[in-house]
Amino acid sequence: MQTRAPRGFLLLLLFLPLLPPRGASAGSLHGPGLSECFQVNGADYRGHQNRTGPRGAGRPCLFWDQTQQHSYSSASDPQGRWGLGPHNFCRNPDGDVQPWCYVAETEEGIYWRYCDIPTCHMPGYLGCFVDSGAPPALSGPSGTSTKLTVQVCLRFCRMKGYQLAGVEAGYACFCGSESDLDRGRPAPATDCDQICFGHPGQLCGGDGRLGIYEVSVGSCQGNWTAPQGVVYSPDFPDEYGPDRNCSWALSPPGAALELTFRLFELADPRDRLELRDAASGSLLRAFDGARQPPPGPLRLRAAALLLTFRSDARGHAQGFALTYRGLQDATDDPVPKGSAQTPAAPPDWANVSCSPQPGAPEAAMGGAVCWLRGKAPRLWGLPGAPGEAGLCGTAGLEGWPCPALPGTLRLRV
């Protein structure tokens, strides 16, 4: 199983005649449920599946403390930042498209495989579906692009007023409504295995297979009224861009709200997320690139919240994902008087940002160094000693690998 590079031929962006626009979804059609992942590639998976293949029906995974002959092992992750350790659970330490693990080498020389984990699909992803083309699985407008990412398709369908967006074959985008989903034919999750032409860390459906998302993922505004749900930063799962000014209203049933930040990575202190009481407008909390939200649940004595996010002219980073739920009891964990923000000092594992040239070490915030070790093909750098880091974008649990030259292949050894 190999990571595929984007195809080189040019595809013109062609949009079919539009159907009458549907009303955009006010929040998620489906709650976060039992999801164990909030990144599109499952880099944050910390569950216990230890077999590969569809629903764990494949080969048993090797223990990470017995894979020292390979690039990734518990020895290369002494602090457990990527979830490696004396276990054989599926993980994604290198920012691949989904969790994977090493397996006993086969006669074909294959020594790692992907894991299909039903609970490791980010909220807003509705699954893999068959698209026979007659009729199309999603009946709205469509288009193709050599720069397709999940968010490019979401943004297009959101602009057209549809509830659903589907990505197919790495480069095609289709829009549709919930009625399309009602008559859709589910396909095995492993059928949606094509890498997006515009992002090597995202999957965009498969051949005759649609990966379908709710368009509310990564929207810049919204009104969330469901009892629980997920709010993503603008353009998620892509990085948010500069000069973003977005707001979301949360008003679930109840007298208070509980928020839990599943991901949080802002570029610098000028990129800021504010939480305000929707009734009074008073500031309850504020977080930015230097001030992290608490690691556990945050309870706020407010029946409704207004979330606002602003990035500066240079800002771009992975962003955030937070879950919310309404609480019936407003007396739990009230906001301390005289304290509207979290402590200013970032923790030791605060987010960092690095963009080194391939093969050239470059210092980053927090004392980490991000690099690529040059070979042919080029390998991702690994944390092997103090002062080294392998994931670019964060020194914490999540992050993308350091950038490589366009077209370079990624290998594990």
Coordinates of C-alpha atoms in Angstrom, one line a residue:
M1 CA 0.0 0.0 0.0
Q2 CA 1.7 3.2 -1.2
T3 CA 1.0 6.9 -0.7
R4 CA 0.0 8.2 -4.1
A5 CA 1.3 11.4 -5.6
P6 CA -1.2 13.9 -7.3
R7 CA -1.7 13.1 -11.0
G8 CA -0.1 15.5 -13.3
F9 CA -2.8 16.2 -15.9
L10 CA -4.8 19.4 -15.8
L11 CA -8.5 19.3 -15.1
L12 CA -10.6 22.4 -15.9
L13 CA -13.0 23.6 -13.3
L14 CA -16.5 22.8 -14.8
F15 CA -19.7 23.5 -12.9
L16 CA -22.9 21.9 -13.9
P17 CA -26.2 23.8 -14.0
L18 CA -27.4 24.6 -10.4
L19 CA -30.5 23.2 -8.7
P20 CA -32.5 25.7 -6.6
P21 CA -30.4 26.3 -3.5
R22 CA -31.4 24.6 -0.3
G23 CA -31.2 26.1 3.2
A24 CA -27.8 25.8 4.7
S25 CA -27.6 23.6 7.8
A26 CA -27.8 25.5 11.1
G27 CA -25.2 23.4 12.9
S28 CA -24.5 19.7 12.6
L29 CA -27.0 17.3 11.1
H30 CA -25.4 14.7 13.4
G31 CA -23.9 15.2 16.8
P32 CA -20.3 14.2 17.8
G33 CA -21.6 10.9 19.1
L34 CA -18.8 8.4 19.9
S35 CA -16.2 10.0 17.6
E36 CA -12.6 9.5 18.9
C37 CA -11.0 11.8 16.2
F38 CA -11.4 15.4 15.4
Q39 CA -8.7 15.7 12.8
V40 CA -9.5 14.6 9.3
N41 CA -6.6 12.3 9.2
G42 CA -7.0 10.8 12.7
A43 CA -3.7 12.1 14.0
D44 CA -5.3 12.6 17.4
Y45 CA -6.6 9.0 17.6
R46 CA -5.8 7.5 21.0
G47 CA -8.1 4.5 20.9
H48 CA -7.5 0.8 21.3
Q49 CA -8.0 -0.8 17.9
N50 CA -5.0 -3.1 17.2
R51 CA -5.8 -4.8 13.9
T52 CA -5.6 -3.4 10.4
G53 CA -8.2 -3.6 7.6
P54 CA -11.9 -3.0 7.5
R55 CA -13.2 -2.8 11.1
G56 CA -10.2 -4.5 12.5
A57 CA -10.6 -7.7 10.4
G58 CA -7.1 -7.6 9.0
R59 CA -3.6 -8.4 10.4
P60 CA -2.6 -7.8 14.0
C61 CA -0.5 -4.8 14.7
L62 CA 3.1 -5.1 16.1
F63 CA 3.8 -3.5 19.4
W64 CA 5.4 0.0 19.1
D65 CA 8.2 -1.0 21.6
Q66 CA 9.2 -3.8 19.2
T67 CA 9.6 -1.8 16.0
Q68 CA 13.0 -0.2 16.6
Q69 CA 14.1 -1.4 13.2
H70 CA 11.5 1.0 11.6
S71 CA 11.3 4.8 11.8
Y72 CA 8.5 4.9 14.4
S73 CA 8.7 3.2 17.7
S74 CA 8.1 4.0 21.4
A75 CA 11.9 4.8 21.6
S76 CA 11.4 7.6 19.0
D77 CA 8.5 9.0 21.0
P78 CA 9.7 9.0 24.6
Q79 CA 7.2 11.6 25.8
G80 CA 4.3 9.9 24.1
R81 CA 3.4 12.9 21.9
W82 CA 2.2 10.7 19.1
G83 CA 0.6 8.1 21.4
L84 CA 3.3 5.5 20.8
G85 CA 4.3 3.2 23.7
P86 CA 4.3 -0.4 25.0
H87 CA 1.1 -1.3 23.1
N88 CA 0.0 -2.2 19.6
F89 CA -2.8 0.3 19.0
C90 CA -3.2 2.0 15.6
R91 CA -1.7 5.5 15.5
N92 CA -0.8 8.2 13.0
P93 CA 2.5 9.6 14.1
D94 CA 3.6 11.1 10.7
G95 CA 0.5 12.9 9.6
D96 CA -0.5 10.3 7.0
V97 CA -4.1 10.2 5.7
Q98 CA -5.3 7.9 8.6
P99 CA -4.1 5.8 11.5
W100 CA -1.9 2.8 10.7
C101 CA 0.5 0.3 12.3
Y102 CA 3.4 -2.0 11.5
V103 CA 2.6 -5.6 10.7
A104 CA 4.7 -8.7 10.4
E105 CA 6.3 -8.4 6.9
T106 CA 4.5 -10.3 4.2
E107 CA 5.9 -12.1 1.2
E108 CA 5.2 -9.0 -0.8
G109 CA 7.5 -7.0 1.4
I110 CA 4.6 -5.0 3.0
Y111 CA 5.4 -4.1 6.6
W112 CA 2.6 -1.6 7.5
R113 CA -1.1 -1.2 6.8
Y114 CA -3.8 1.3 7.4
C115 CA -6.5 0.8 10.1
D116 CA -10.2 1.3 9.4
I117 CA -11.5 2.6 12.7
P118 CA -15.3 3.4 12.6
T119 CA -15.1 5.8 15.6
C120 CA -12.1 7.7 14.1
H121 CA -14.0 9.9 11.6
M122 CA -14.2 13.5 12.4
P123 CA -17.7 14.8 13.2
G124 CA -19.2 16.1 10.1
Y125 CA -17.9 13.2 8.0
L126 CA -20.9 11.1 7.1
G127 CA -19.1 8.2 5.5
C128 CA -18.2 6.6 2.2
F129 CA -21.0 6.0 -0.4
V130 CA -21.3 4.4 -3.8
D131 CA -21.6 6.7 -6.8
S132 CA -22.7 4.8 -9.9
G133 CA -23.4 8.1 -11.8
A134 CA -26.9 7.0 -12.9
P135 CA -28.3 8.8 -11.0
P136 CA -25.5 10.6 -9.2
A137 CA -25.3 10.0 -5.5
L138 CA -25.5 13.7 -4.8
S139 CA -27.9 15.5 -7.2
G140 CA -26.6 19.1 -7.0
P141 CA -23.8 20.9 -8.9
S142 CA -20.4 19.5 -9.3
G143 CA -16.9 20.3 -10.4
T144 CA -13.3 19.1 -10.7
S145 CA -10.1 20.7 -9.6
T146 CA -6.4 19.7 -9.5
K147 CA -6.2 21.6 -6.2
L148 CA -9.1 19.9 -4.5
T149 CA -9.1 19.6 -0.7
V150 CA -12.0 18.6 1.5
Q151 CA -12.6 22.3 2.4
V152 CA -12.5 23.5 -1.2
C153 CA -15.5 21.2 -1.9
L154 CA -17.2 22.2 1.4
R155 CA -16.8 25.9 0.6
F156 CA -18.2 25.4 -3.0
C157 CA -21.3 23.5 -1.8
R158 CA -21.9 25.9 1.1
M159 CA -21.8 28.8 -1.4
K160 CA -24.4 27.0 -3.5
G161 CA -26.7 26.6 -0.6
Y162 CA -26.5 22.8 -0.2
Q163 CA -26.3 20.8 3.0
L164 CA -23.8 18.1 1.8
A165 CA -20.6 18.0 0.0
G166 CA -19.0 14.9 -1.5
V167 CA -15.4 14.3 -2.7
E168 CA -14.6 11.6 -5.2
A169 CA -11.5 10.2 -7.0
G170 CA -9.2 12.8 -5.5
Y171 CA -10.3 15.7 -7.7
A172 CA -14.1 15.8 -8.0
C173 CA -16.7 17.6 -5.9
F174 CA -20.4 17.0 -5.7
C175 CA -23.2 18.8 -3.8
G176 CA -26.4 17.5 -2.5
S177 CA -29.1 17.5 0.2
E178 CA -30.1 15.2 3.0
S179 CA -32.7 13.5 0.8
D180 CA -29.8 12.3 -1.4
L181 CA -28.2 10.7 1.7
D182 CA -31.5 8.9 2.6
R183 CA -31.3 7.0 -0.7
G184 CA -27.5 6.6 -0.7
R185 CA -25.7 3.2 -0.6
P186 CA -23.0 3.0 2.0
A187 CA -19.6 1.6 0.9
P188 CA -16.8 0.2 3.0
A189 CA -14.7 3.0 4.5
T190 CA -11.6 1.6 2.9
D191 CA -13.1 2.2 -0.6
C192 CA -12.6 6.0 0.0
D193 CA -8.8 5.8 -0.3
Q194 CA -7.9 8.4 -2.9
I195 CA -5.6 11.2 -1.7
C196 CA -6.8 14.7 -2.4
F197 CA -5.0 16.4 -5.3
G198 CA -4.7 19.5 -3.2
H199 CA -3.5 18.0 0.1
P200 CA -1.4 14.8 0.7
G201 CA -2.8 14.4 4.2
Q202 CA -6.5 14.2 3.2
L203 CA -8.6 11.6 1.5
C204 CA -11.1 12.6 -1.2
G205 CA -13.3 9.6 -1.9
G206 CA -12.3 6.8 -4.3
D207 CA -13.1 5.5 -7.7
G208 CA -16.9 5.6 -7.9
R209 CA -17.0 6.4 -4.2
L210 CA -18.0 9.6 -2.5
G211 CA -16.7 10.7 0.9
I212 CA -19.6 12.9 2.1
Y213 CA -19.4 15.8 4.6
E214 CA -21.8 18.3 6.1
V215 CA -21.0 21.7 4.8
S216 CA -21.1 23.2 8.3
V217 CA -17.6 21.9 8.9
G218 CA -15.2 24.8 8.6
S219 CA -17.9 27.5 8.0
C220 CA -17.2 31.0 9.1
Q221 CA -20.5 31.5 10.8
G222 CA -23.4 29.6 12.1
N223 CA -26.2 29.2 14.6
W224 CA -25.9 26.0 16.6
T225 CA -29.1 25.0 18.5
A226 CA -28.7 21.2 18.9
P227 CA -28.2 19.9 22.4
Q228 CA -24.6 19.1 21.5
G229 CA -22.3 19.6 18.5
V230 CA -18.9 20.5 17.2
V231 CA -17.6 23.9 16.0
Y232 CA -14.5 24.1 13.8
S233 CA -12.3 27.0 12.9
P234 CA -12.9 28.5 9.5
D235 CA -11.7 26.4 6.5
F236 CA -11.1 23.3 8.7
P237 CA -9.7 20.7 8.0
D238 CA -7.5 23.0 5.9
E239 CA -5.6 25.7 7.8
Y240 CA -7.5 29.0 8.4
G241 CA -6.3 31.9 6.3
P242 CA -5.3 35.5 7.0
D243 CA -7.8 38.3 7.9
R244 CA -10.6 35.9 8.9
N245 CA -13.5 37.4 11.0
C246 CA -15.9 34.7 11.9
S247 CA -18.7 34.2 14.5
W248 CA -20.8 31.3 15.8
A249 CA -23.9 31.5 18.1
L250 CA -24.4 28.6 20.5
S251 CA -27.8 28.3 22.1
P252 CA -28.5 24.6 23.0
P253 CA -31.3 23.8 25.5
G254 CA -30.2 24.4 29.1
A255 CA -29.0 27.0 31.5
A256 CA -25.3 26.7 30.9
L257 CA -22.8 25.4 28.4
E258 CA -19.8 23.0 28.6
L259 CA -17.0 23.4 26.0
T260 CA -14.1 21.0 25.4
F261 CA -11.3 21.9 23.0
R262 CA -10.3 18.9 21.1
L263 CA -7.7 20.7 19.0
F264 CA -6.2 24.2 19.4
E265 CA -3.4 25.6 17.3
L266 CA -3.3 29.3 16.5
A267 CA -0.4 31.0 14.7
D268 CA 0.4 33.8 17.1
P269 CA -1.1 36.1 19.9
R270 CA -2.8 38.2 17.2
D271 CA -5.1 35.3 16.2
R272 CA -7.8 35.3 18.8
L273 CA -10.9 33.3 19.8
E274 CA -13.3 35.1 22.2
L275 CA -16.2 33.6 24.1
R276 CA -18.9 36.1 25.1
D277 CA -22.3 35.8 26.9
A278 CA -24.8 36.2 24.0
A279 CA -27.3 38.0 26.3
S280 CA -25.0 40.6 27.9
G281 CA -22.0 40.7 25.5
S282 CA -19.6 40.4 28.4
L283 CA -16.3 38.6 27.7
L284 CA -16.0 35.2 29.5
R285 CA -12.9 33.8 28.0
A286 CA -10.3 34.6 25.3
F287 CA -7.6 32.4 23.8
D288 CA -4.9 33.0 21.3
G289 CA -1.6 31.6 20.0
A290 CA 0.0 32.2 23.4
R291 CA -2.9 31.5 25.7
Q292 CA -4.2 28.0 25.5
P293 CA -7.7 26.8 26.5
P294 CA -7.8 24.3 29.5
P295 CA -7.2 20.7 28.6
G296 CA -10.5 19.5 30.1
P297 CA -14.1 20.6 30.0
L298 CA -14.8 24.4 30.4
R299 CA -18.2 25.1 32.0
L300 CA -19.7 28.6 31.5
R301 CA -22.7 30.1 33.3
A302 CA -24.4 31.4 30.2
A303 CA -27.5 30.0 28.4
A304 CA -26.1 31.1 25.0
L305 CA -22.6 32.0 23.7
L306 CA -21.2 34.1 20.9
L307 CA -17.9 32.8 19.6
T308 CA -15.8 35.2 17.5
F309 CA -12.5 34.4 15.8
R310 CA -10.2 36.9 14.1
S311 CA -6.8 36.2 12.4
D312 CA -4.3 38.9 11.4
A313 CA -2.9 39.5 7.9
R314 CA -0.3 36.8 8.3
G315 CA -2.2 34.2 10.3
H316 CA -2.6 30.7 9.1
A317 CA -2.5 27.5 11.2
Q318 CA -4.6 24.3 11.8
G319 CA -7.1 26.2 14.0
F320 CA -9.4 24.6 16.5
A321 CA -12.1 22.0 17.1
L322 CA -14.4 22.3 20.1
T323 CA -17.4 20.2 21.3
Y324 CA -20.2 21.8 23.2
R325 CA -23.2 20.6 25.1
G326 CA -26.0 22.3 27.0
L327 CA -26.2 21.9 30.8
Q328 CA -29.4 22.1 32.8
D329 CA -27.6 23.3 36.0
A330 CA -26.0 26.7 35.8
T331 CA -24.3 26.5 39.2
D332 CA -21.4 24.3 38.1
D333 CA -18.0 25.9 37.7
P334 CA -19.0 29.6 37.4
V335 CA -16.7 32.1 35.8
P336 CA -14.3 33.5 38.5
K337 CA -14.8 37.1 39.4
G338 CA -12.2 39.4 37.9
S339 CA -10.8 36.7 35.6
A340 CA -12.0 36.7 32.1
Q341 CA -9.1 35.0 30.5
T342 CA -6.8 32.0 30.9
P343 CA -3.3 32.4 32.3
A344 CA -1.0 34.3 29.9
A345 CA 1.9 31.9 30.1
P346 CA 1.8 29.0 27.6
P347 CA 2.6 25.5 28.8
D348 CA 5.8 23.7 27.9
W349 CA 4.0 21.9 25.1
A350 CA 2.6 25.1 23.5
N351 CA 2.1 25.2 19.8
V352 CA 5.0 26.0 17.6
S353 CA 5.4 26.8 14.0
C354 CA 8.2 25.9 11.6
S355 CA 8.7 25.9 7.9
P356 CA 12.3 24.8 7.2
Q357 CA 13.7 24.1 3.8
P358 CA 14.2 20.4 3.2
G359 CA 17.4 19.1 4.7
A360 CA 18.1 22.3 6.7
P361 CA 17.4 22.3 10.4
E362 CA 15.6 25.4 11.7
A363 CA 15.0 26.4 15.3
A364 CA 11.4 27.0 16.3
M365 CA 9.5 28.3 19.4
G366 CA 9.7 26.1 22.5
G367 CA 13.3 24.9 21.7
A368 CA 12.2 22.4 19.1
V369 CA 13.9 21.8 15.8
C370 CA 12.0 20.7 12.7
W371 CA 13.9 19.1 9.9
L372 CA 13.9 16.6 7.0
R373 CA 16.6 14.0 6.7
G374 CA 17.6 13.8 3.0
K375 CA 17.6 10.5 1.1
A376 CA 16.1 9.5 -2.1
P377 CA 13.1 9.5 -1.7
R378 CA 13.2 12.0 1.1
L379 CA 12.3 10.9 4.6
W380 CA 10.3 12.8 7.3
G381 CA 12.5 13.9 10.2
L382 CA 12.0 12.0 13.5
P383 CA 12.5 13.0 17.1
G384 CA 15.5 11.0 18.2
A385 CA 17.1 13.2 20.8
P386 CA 16.4 16.3 22.9
G387 CA 16.0 19.4 20.8
E388 CA 14.6 17.5 17.8
A389 CA 11.0 17.3 16.6
G390 CA 9.4 15.4 13.8
L391 CA 6.0 17.0 13.4
C392 CA 5.8 20.5 11.9
G393 CA 3.2 22.9 13.3
T394 CA 3.1 21.8 16.9
A395 CA 5.2 20.3 19.6
G396 CA 2.1 18.8 21.2
L397 CA 0.0 15.7 20.2
E398 CA -1.1 16.9 16.8
G399 CA 0.5 18.4 13.8
W400 CA 1.5 18.0 10.1
P401 CA 4.9 16.7 9.0
C402 CA 7.4 19.2 7.9
P403 CA 6.9 20.3 4.3
A404 CA 8.7 18.5 1.5
L405 CA 9.4 19.5 -2.1
P406 CA 6.4 19.0 -4.4
G407 CA 6.2 15.5 -5.7
T408 CA 8.5 13.9 -3.2
L409 CA 7.4 10.5 -1.9
R410 CA 7.0 9.7 1.8
L411 CA 8.4 6.4 3.0
R412 CA 8.6 4.6 6.3
V413 CA 11.8 2.6 6.9

